mmCIF file of C-alpha atoms in Angstrom:
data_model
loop_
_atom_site.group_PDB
_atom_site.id
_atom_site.type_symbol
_atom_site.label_atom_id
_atom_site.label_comp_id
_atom_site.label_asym_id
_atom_site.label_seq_id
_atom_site.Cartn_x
_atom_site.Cartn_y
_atom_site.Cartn_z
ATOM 1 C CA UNK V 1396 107.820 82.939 98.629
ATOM 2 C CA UNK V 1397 105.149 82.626 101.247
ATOM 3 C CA UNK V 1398 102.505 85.034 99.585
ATOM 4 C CA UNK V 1399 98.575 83.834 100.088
ATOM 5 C CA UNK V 1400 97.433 86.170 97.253
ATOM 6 C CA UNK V 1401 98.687 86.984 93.826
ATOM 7 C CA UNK V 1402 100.829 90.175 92.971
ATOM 8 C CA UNK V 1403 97.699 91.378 90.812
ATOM 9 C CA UNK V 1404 96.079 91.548 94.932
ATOM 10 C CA UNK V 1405 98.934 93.400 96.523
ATOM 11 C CA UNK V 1406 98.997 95.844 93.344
ATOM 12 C CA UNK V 1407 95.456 96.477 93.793
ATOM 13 C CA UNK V 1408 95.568 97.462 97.055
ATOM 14 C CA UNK V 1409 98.665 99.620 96.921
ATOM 15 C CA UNK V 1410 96.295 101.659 94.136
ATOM 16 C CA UNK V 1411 93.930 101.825 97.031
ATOM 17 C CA UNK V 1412 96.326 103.090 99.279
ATOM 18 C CA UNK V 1413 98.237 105.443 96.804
ATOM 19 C CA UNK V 1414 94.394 107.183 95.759
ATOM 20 C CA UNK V 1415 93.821 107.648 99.588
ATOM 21 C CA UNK V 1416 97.286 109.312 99.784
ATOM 22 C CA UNK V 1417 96.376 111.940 97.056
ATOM 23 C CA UNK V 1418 93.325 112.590 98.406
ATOM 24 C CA UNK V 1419 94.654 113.310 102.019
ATOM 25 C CA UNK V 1420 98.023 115.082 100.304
ATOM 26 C CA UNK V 1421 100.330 112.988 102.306
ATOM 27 C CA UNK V 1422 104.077 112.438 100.886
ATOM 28 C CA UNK V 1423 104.483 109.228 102.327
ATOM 29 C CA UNK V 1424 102.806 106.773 105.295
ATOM 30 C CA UNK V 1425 104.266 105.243 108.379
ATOM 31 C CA UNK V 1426 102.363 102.158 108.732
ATOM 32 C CA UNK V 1427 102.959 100.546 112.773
ATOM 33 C CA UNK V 1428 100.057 98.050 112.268
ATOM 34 C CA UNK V 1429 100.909 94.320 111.429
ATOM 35 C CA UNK V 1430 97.417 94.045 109.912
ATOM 36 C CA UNK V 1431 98.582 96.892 107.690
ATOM 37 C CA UNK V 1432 101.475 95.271 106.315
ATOM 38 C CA UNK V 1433 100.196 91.971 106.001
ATOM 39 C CA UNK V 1434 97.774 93.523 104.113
ATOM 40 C CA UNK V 1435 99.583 95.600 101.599
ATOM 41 C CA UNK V 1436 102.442 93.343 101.229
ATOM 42 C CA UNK V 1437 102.101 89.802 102.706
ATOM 43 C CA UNK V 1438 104.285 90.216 105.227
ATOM 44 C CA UNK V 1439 103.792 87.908 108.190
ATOM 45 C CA UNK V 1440 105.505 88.442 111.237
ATOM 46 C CA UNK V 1441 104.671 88.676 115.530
ATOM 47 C CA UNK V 1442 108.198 90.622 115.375
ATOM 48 C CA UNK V 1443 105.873 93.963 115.790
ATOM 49 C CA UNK V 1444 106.201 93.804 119.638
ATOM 50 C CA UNK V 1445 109.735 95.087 118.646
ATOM 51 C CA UNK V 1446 109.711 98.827 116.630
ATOM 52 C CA UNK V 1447 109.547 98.099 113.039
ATOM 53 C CA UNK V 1448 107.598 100.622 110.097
ATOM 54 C CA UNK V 1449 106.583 100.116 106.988
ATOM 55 C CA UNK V 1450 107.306 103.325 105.284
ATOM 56 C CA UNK V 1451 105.442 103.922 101.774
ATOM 57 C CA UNK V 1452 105.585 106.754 99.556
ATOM 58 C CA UNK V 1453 103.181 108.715 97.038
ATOM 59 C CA UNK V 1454 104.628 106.577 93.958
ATOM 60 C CA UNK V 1455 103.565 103.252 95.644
ATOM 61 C CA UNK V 1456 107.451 102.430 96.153
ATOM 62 C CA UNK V 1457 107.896 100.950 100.115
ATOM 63 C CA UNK V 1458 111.036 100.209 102.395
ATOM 64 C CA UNK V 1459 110.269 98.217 105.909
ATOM 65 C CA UNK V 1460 112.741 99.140 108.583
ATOM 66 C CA UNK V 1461 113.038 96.301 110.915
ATOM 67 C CA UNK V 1462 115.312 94.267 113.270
ATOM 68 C CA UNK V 1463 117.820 91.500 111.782
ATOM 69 C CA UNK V 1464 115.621 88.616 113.286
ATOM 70 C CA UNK V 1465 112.741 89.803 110.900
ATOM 71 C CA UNK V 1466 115.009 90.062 107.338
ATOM 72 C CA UNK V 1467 114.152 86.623 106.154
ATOM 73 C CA UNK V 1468 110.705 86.484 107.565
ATOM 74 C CA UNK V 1469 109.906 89.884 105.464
ATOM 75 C CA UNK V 1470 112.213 88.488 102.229
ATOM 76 C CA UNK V 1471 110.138 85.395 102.411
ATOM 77 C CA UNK V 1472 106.509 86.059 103.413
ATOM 78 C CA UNK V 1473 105.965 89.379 101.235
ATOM 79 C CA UNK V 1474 106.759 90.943 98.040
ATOM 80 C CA UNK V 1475 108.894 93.837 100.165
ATOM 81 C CA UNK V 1476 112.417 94.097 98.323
ATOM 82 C CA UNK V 1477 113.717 97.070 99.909
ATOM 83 C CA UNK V 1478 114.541 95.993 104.019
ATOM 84 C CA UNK V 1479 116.572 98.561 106.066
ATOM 85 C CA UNK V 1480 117.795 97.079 109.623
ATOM 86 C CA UNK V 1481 118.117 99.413 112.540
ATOM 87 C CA UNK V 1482 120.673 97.414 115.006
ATOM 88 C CA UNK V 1483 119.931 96.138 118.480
ATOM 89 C CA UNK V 1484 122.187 97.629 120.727
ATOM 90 C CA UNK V 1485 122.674 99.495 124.501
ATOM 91 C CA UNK V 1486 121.014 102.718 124.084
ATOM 92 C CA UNK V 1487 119.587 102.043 120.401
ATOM 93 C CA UNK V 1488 116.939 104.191 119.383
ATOM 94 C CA UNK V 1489 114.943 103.520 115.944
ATOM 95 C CA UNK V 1490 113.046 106.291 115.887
ATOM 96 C CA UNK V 1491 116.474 107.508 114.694
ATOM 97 C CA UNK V 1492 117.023 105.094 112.140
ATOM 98 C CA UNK V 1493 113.782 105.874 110.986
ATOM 99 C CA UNK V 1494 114.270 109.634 110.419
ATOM 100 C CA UNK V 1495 117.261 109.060 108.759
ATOM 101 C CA UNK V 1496 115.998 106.768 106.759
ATOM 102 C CA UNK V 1497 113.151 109.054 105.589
ATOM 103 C CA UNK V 1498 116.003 111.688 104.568
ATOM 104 C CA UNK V 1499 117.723 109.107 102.384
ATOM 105 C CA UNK V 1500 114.064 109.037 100.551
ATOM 106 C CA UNK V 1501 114.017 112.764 100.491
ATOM 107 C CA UNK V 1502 111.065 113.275 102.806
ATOM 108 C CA UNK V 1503 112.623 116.210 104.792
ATOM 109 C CA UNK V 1504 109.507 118.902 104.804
ATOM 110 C CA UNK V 1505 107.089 116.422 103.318
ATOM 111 C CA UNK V 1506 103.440 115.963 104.872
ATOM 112 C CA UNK V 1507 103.965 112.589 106.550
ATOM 113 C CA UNK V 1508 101.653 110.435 107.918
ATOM 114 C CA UNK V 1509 101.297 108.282 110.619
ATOM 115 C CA UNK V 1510 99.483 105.029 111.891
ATOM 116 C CA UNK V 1511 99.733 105.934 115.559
ATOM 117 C CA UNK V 1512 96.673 104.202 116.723
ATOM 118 C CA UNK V 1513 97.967 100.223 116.775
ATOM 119 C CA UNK V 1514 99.585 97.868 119.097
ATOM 120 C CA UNK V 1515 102.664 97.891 116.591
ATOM 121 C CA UNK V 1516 103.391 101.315 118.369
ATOM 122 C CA UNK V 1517 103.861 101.726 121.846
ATOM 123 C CA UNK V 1518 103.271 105.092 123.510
ATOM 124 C CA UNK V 1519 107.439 104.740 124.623
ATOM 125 C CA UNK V 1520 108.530 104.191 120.875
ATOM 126 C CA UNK V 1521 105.474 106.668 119.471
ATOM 127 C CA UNK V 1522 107.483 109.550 121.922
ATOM 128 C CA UNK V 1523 110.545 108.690 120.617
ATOM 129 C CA UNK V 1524 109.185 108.908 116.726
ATOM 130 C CA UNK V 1525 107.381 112.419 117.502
ATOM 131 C CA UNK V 1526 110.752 113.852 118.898
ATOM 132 C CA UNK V 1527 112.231 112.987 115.752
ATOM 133 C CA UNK V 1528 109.641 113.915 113.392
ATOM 134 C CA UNK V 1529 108.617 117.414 114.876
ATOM 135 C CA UNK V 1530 111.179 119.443 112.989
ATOM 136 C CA UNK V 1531 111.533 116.910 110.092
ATOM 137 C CA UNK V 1532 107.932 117.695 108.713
ATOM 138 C CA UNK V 1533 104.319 117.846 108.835
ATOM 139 C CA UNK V 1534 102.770 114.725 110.865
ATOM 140 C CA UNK V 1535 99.595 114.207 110.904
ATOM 141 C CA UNK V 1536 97.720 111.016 112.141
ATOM 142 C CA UNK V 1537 96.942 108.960 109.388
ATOM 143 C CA UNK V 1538 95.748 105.263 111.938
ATOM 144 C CA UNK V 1539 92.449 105.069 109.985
ATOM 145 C CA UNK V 1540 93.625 104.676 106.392
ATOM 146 C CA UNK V 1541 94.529 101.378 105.871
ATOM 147 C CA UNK V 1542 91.707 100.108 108.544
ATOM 148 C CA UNK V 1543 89.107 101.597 106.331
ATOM 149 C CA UNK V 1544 90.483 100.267 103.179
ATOM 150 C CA UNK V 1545 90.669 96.677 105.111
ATOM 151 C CA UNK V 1546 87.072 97.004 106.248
ATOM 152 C CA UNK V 1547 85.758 96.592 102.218
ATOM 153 C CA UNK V 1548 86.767 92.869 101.655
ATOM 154 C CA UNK V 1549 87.444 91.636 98.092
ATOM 155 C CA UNK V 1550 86.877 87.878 96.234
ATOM 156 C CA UNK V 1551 89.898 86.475 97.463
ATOM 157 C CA UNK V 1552 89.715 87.947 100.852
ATOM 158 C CA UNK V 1553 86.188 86.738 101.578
ATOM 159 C CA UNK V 1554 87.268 83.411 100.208
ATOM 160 C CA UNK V 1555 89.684 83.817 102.820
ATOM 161 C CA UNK V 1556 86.508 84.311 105.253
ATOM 162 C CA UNK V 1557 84.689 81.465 104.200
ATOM 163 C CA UNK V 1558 87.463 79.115 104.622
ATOM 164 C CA UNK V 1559 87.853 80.126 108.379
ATOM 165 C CA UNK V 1560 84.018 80.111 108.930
ATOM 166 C CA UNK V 1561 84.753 76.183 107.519
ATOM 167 C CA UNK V 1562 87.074 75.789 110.633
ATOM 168 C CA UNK V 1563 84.906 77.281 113.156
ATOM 169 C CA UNK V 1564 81.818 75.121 112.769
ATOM 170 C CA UNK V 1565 85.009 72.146 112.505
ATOM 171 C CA UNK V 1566 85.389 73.829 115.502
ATOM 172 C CA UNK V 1567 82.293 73.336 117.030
ATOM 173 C CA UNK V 1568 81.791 69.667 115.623
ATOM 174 C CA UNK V 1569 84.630 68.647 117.711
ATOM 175 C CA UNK V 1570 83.619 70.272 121.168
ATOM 176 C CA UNK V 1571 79.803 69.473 121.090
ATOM 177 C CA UNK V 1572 80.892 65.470 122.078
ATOM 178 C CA UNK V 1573 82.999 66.499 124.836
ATOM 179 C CA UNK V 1574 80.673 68.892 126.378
ATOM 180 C CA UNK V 1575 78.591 66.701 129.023
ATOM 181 C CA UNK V 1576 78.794 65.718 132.435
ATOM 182 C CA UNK V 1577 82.168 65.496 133.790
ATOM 183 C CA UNK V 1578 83.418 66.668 130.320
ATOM 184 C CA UNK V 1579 86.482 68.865 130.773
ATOM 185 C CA UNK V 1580 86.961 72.214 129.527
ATOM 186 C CA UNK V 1581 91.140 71.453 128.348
ATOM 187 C CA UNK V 1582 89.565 68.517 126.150
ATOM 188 C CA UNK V 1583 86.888 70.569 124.341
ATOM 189 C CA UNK V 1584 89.278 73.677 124.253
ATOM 190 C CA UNK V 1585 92.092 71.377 122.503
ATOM 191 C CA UNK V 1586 89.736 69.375 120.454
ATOM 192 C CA UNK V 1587 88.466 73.232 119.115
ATOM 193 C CA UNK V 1588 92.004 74.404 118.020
ATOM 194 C CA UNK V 1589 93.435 71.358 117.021
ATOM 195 C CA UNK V 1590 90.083 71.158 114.575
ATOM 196 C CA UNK V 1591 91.404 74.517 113.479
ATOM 197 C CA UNK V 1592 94.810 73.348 113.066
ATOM 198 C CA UNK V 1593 94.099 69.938 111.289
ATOM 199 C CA UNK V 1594 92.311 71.742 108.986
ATOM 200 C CA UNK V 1595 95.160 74.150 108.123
ATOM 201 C CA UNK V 1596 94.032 76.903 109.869
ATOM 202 C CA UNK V 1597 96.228 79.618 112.160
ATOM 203 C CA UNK V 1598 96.425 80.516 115.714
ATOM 204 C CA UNK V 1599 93.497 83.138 116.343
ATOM 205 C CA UNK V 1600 94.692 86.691 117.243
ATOM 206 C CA UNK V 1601 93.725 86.391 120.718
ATOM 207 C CA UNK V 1602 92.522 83.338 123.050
ATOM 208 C CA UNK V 1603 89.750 81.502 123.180
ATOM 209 C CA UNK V 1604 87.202 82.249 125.660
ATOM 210 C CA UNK V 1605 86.333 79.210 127.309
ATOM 211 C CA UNK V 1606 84.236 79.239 130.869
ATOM 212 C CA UNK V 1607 81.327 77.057 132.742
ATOM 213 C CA UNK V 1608 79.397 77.320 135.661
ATOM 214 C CA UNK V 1609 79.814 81.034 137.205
ATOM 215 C CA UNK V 1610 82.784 81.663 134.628
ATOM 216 C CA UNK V 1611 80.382 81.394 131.943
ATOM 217 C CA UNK V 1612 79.963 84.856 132.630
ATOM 218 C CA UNK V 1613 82.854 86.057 131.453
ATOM 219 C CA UNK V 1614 83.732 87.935 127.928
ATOM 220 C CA UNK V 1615 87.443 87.415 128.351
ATOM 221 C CA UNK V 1616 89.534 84.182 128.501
ATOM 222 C CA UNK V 1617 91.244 83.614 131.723
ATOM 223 C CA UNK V 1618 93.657 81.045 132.931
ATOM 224 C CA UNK V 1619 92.194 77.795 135.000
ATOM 225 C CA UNK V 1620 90.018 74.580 133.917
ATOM 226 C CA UNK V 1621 87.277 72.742 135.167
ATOM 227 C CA UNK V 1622 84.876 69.966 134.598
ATOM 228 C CA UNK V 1623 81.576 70.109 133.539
ATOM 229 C CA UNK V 1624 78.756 69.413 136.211
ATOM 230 C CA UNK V 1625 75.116 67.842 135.364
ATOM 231 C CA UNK V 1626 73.279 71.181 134.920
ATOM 232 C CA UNK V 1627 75.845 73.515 133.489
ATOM 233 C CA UNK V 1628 76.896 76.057 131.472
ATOM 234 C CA UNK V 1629 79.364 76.442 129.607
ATOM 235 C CA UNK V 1630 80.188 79.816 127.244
ATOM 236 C CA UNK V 1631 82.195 79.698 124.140
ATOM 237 C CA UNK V 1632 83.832 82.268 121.836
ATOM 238 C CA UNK V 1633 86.249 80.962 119.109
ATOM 239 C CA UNK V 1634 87.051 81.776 115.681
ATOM 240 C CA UNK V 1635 88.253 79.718 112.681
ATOM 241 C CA UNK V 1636 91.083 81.521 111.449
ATOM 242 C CA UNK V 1637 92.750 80.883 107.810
ATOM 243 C CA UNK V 1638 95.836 82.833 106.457
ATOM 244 C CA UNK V 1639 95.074 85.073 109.582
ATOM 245 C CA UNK V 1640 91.404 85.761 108.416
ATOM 246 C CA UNK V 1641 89.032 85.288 111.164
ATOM 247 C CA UNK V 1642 85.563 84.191 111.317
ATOM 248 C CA UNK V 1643 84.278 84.004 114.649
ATOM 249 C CA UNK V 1644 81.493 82.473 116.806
ATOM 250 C CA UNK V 1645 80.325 82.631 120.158
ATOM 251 C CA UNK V 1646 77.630 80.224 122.021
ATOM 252 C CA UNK V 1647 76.821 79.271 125.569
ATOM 253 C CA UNK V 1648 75.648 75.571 125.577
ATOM 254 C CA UNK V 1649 73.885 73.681 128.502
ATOM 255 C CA UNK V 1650 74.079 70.322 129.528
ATOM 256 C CA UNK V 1651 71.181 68.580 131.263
ATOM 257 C CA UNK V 1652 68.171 70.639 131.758
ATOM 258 C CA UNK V 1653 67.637 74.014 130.719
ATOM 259 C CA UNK V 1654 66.145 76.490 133.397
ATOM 260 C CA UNK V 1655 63.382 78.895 132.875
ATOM 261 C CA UNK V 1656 65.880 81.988 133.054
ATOM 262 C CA UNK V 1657 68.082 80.270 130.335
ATOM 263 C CA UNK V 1658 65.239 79.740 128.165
ATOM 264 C CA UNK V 1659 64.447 83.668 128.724
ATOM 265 C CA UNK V 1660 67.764 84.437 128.155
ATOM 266 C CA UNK V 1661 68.482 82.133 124.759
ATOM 267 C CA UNK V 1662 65.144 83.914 123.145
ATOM 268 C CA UNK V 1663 66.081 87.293 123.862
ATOM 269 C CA UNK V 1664 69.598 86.343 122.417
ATOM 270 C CA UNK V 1665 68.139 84.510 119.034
ATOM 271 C CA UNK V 1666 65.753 87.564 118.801
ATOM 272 C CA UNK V 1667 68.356 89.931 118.760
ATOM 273 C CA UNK V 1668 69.965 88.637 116.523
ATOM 274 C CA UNK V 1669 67.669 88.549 114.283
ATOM 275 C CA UNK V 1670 67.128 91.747 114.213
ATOM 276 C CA UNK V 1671 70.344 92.678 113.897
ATOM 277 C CA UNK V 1672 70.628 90.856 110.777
ATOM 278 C CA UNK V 1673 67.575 92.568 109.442
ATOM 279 C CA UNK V 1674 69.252 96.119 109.751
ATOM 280 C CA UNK V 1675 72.321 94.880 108.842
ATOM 281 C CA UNK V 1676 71.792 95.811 105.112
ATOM 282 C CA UNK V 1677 72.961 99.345 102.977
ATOM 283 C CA UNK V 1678 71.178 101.578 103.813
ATOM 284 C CA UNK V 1679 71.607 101.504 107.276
ATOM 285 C CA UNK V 1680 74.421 102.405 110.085
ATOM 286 C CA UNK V 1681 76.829 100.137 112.177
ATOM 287 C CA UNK V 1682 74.747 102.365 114.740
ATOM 288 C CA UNK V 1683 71.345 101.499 113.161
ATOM 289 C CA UNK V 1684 72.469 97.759 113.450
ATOM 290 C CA UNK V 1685 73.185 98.420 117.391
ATOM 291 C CA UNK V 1686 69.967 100.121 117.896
ATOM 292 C CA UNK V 1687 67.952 96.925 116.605
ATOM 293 C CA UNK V 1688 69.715 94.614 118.909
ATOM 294 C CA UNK V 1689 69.557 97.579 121.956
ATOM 295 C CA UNK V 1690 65.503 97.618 121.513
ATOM 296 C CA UNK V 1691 65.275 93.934 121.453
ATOM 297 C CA UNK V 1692 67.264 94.000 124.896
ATOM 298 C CA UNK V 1693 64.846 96.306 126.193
ATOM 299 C CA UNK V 1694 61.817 94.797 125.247
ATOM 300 C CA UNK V 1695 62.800 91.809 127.056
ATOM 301 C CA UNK V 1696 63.406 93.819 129.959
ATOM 302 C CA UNK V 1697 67.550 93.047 129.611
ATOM 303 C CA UNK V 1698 68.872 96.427 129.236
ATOM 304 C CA UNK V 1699 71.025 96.336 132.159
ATOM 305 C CA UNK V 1700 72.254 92.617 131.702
ATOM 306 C CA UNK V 1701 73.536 93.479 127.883
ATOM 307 C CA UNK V 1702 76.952 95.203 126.359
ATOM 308 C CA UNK V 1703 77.554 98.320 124.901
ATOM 309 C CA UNK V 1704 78.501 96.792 121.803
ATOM 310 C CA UNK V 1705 77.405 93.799 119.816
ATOM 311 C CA UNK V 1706 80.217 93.195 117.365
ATOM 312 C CA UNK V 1707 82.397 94.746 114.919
ATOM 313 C CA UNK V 1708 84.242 93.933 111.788
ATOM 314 C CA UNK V 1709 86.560 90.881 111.322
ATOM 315 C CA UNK V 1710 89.339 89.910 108.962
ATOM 316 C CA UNK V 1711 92.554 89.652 108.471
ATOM 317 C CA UNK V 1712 94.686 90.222 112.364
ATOM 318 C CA UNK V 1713 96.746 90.000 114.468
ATOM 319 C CA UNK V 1714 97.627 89.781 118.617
ATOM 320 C CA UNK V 1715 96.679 91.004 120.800
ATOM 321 C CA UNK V 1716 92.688 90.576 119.321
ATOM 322 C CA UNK V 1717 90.804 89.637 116.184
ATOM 323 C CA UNK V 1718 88.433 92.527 116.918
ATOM 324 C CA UNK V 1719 88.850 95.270 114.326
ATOM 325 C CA UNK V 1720 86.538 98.744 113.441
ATOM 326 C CA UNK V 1721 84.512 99.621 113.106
ATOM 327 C CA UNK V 1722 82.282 98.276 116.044
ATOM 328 C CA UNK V 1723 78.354 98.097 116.259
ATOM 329 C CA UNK V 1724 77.570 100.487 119.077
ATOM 330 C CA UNK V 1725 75.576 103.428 119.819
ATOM 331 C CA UNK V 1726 75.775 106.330 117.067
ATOM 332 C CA UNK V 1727 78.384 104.935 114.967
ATOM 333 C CA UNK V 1728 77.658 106.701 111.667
ATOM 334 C CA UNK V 1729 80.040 103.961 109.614
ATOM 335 C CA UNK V 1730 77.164 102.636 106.772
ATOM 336 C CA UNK V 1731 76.832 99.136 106.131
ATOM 337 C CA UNK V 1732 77.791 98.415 102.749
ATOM 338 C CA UNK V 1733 78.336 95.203 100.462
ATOM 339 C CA UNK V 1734 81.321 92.886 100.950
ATOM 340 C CA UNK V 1735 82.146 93.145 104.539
ATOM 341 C CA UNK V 1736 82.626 90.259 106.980
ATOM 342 C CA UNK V 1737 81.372 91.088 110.378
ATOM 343 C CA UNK V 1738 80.911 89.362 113.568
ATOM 344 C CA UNK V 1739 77.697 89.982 115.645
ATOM 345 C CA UNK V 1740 77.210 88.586 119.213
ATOM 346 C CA UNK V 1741 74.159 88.887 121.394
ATOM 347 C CA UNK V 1742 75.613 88.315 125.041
ATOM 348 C CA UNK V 1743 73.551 88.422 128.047
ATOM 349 C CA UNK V 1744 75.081 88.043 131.829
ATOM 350 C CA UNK V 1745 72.627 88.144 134.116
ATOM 351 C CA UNK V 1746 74.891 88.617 137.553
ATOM 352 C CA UNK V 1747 71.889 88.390 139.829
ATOM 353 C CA UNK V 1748 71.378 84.747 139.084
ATOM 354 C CA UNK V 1749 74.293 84.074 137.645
ATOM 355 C CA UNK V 1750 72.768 83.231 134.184
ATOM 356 C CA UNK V 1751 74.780 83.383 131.183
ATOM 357 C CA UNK V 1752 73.770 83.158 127.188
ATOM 358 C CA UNK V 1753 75.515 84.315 124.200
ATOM 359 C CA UNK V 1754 74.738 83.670 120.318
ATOM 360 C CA UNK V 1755 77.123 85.300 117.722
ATOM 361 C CA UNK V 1756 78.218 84.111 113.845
ATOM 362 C CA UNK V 1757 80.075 86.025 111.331
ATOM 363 C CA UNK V 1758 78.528 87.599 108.607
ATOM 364 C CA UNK V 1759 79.083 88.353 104.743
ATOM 365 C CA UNK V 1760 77.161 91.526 103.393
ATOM 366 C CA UNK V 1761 75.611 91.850 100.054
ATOM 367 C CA UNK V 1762 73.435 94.315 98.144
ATOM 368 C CA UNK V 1763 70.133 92.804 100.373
ATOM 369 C CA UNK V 1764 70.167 90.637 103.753
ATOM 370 C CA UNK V 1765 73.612 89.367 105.127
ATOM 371 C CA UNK V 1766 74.952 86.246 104.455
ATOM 372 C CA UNK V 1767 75.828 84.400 107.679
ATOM 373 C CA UNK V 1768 79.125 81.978 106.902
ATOM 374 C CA UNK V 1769 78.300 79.225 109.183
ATOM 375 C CA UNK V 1770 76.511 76.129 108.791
ATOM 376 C CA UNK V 1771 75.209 76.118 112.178
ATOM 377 C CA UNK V 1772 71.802 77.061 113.014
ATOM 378 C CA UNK V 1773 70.793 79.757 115.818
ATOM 379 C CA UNK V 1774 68.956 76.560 117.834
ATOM 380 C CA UNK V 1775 69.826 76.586 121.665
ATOM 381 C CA UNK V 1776 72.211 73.445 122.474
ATOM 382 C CA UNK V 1777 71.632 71.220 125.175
ATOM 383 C CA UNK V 1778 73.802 68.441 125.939
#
């Protein structure tokens, strides 16, 4: 059996889960979310594009109803040992499967809940469950539950982290040779995730960002390469990722010489950042921690060059993104406490003269002053 913690883990967490349960007076929980499931029981799967729930009850007892192709992945990857299949066919409809199923474990008129907010639930196949569930019993939305319980890391988790924070500054080490003159962006994005992959890490939840010259610019990945120029620039965001924990980092390096407006830029980013790390203690607010980045923008006259957010919380995902909640952004009352990994990024795109910079690492917190997980230092690079 594939399982990347021991049973003692997964028991622990179900008592999490089952405490949450009591104190919200639900019956039983349909969890959509991969992250979810991997989570509570090890199971390891991209088969939640297809409709598949992870039903678990009051007592801590759990049945996954799922497609044939996923039996053996579930039997082998987590300690699951009741599997219902609901059968591919014309016309097929799970949501079906599912009610009936819930029957069989007596849930007809019990407060249910539901993880509606997840990619492991389309808004088609989240129809379909509500039209079957309204006269079967009380729903309510239960999408936060697990999430929060994920957001408070423990020992083995954020041994976990630190082993993908390992494979992002591997990461790094292997691009930094290739970036220069003529270098070529598929070289330095293979050499970054086959360091990942050499060192027996995972595919990240969602791409690498990878662009130079005016594409540096951008926060997404897109499709296309080029080659490196003299004076360039060339923005990064990758993550090391190890038994689907994520640890990522984000930097925009230069090659040749450095302009005045990068310079501006790359001190406004390290600044931020800094200060972000100061308020990222207990005490404070994922809010507080977006403020002290938000002020340090401002001061440098940046307001209108920055985001709206500057990071969130990171572990354990999967596709479409390794971005998980809570997020630093305006207001957000979520307090930082100890034993969370989080990823902050300072990213500035100045559009008027087409000026990029970014600085991010992942974080550990503790009962004082995070604990950044990479080895790298917060120096500008210049090729």
């Amino acid at each position: 059996m594939a399982l990347h913690f021991e049973r003692s883990e997964f028991d622990a967490r179900r008592d999490r889960l089952m405490i949450e349960m009591a104190e919200k007076k639900l019956d039983a929980i349909l969890l959509f979310a991969q992250e979810s499931m991997y989570w509570l029981t090890g199971y390891d799967t991209f088969g939640f594009c297809f409709f598949q729930c992870l039903v678990v009850k009051a007592d801590g007892s759990m049945v996954l109803l799922t497609r044939s192709a996923d039996l053996r992945q579930a039997r082998q990857t987590s300690i699951i040992d009741n599997i219902v299949l609901w059968t591919d066919r014309n016309g097929a409809n799970p949501a079906v499967d599912l009610r009936n199923l819930l029957n069989e474990l007596d849930l007809l008129g019990a407060r249910i809940g539901v993880e509606y907010d997840t990619h492991g639930l389309t808004a088609y196949n989240g129809r379909r469950l509500d039209e079957q569930l309204q006269t079967f019993g009380q729903i309510a939305d239960a999408s936060g539950i697990v999430s929060r319980l994920r957001l408070f890391k423990s020992p083995a988790e954020i041994a976990k982290a630190e082993k993908a924070a390992n494979l992002s500054d591997d990461a790094l080490d292997a691009a930094l040779p290739l970036i220069k003159q003529g270098g070529d962006e598929a070289l330095i994005l293979a050499a970054m995730q086959g360091a990942i992959f050499a060192g027996g890490g995972d595919y990240p939840a969602n791409e690498f960002i990878i662009g130079s010259g005016i594409d540096a610019l951008l926060c997404r990945y897109k499709s296309g390469r080029r080659k490196l120029t003299k004076n360039d620039q060339l923005t990064l965001e990758w993550a090391g990722v190890f038994n689907h924990y994520h640890a990522p980092m984000m930097r925009t390096v230069l090659t040749g010489k450095v302009s005045k407006r990068h310079q501006e830029l790359f001190d406004a980013a390290r600044a931020a950042l800094l200060a972000v790390e100061k308020a990222m203690t207990p005490g404070n607010s994922f809010g507080d921690v977006f403020d002290a980045h938000a002020r340090t923008m401002e001061a440098h006259g940046l307001t209108k060059h920055r985001l709206n957010a500057c990071g969130y919380s990171v572990g354990a995902r999967f596709t479409p993104s390794w971005m998980d909640m809570p997020m630093f952004y305006q207001g957000n009352p979520e307090p930082i406490a100890p034993h969370m990994t989080l990823f902050a990024h300072m990213i500035i795109m100045d559009s008027d003269t087409e000026t990029a910079m970014t600085l991010g690492r992942t974080y550990l917190t503790t009962e004082s002053q995070p604990k950044p997980l990479s080895r790298h230092d917060l120096d500008l690079i210049v090729q």
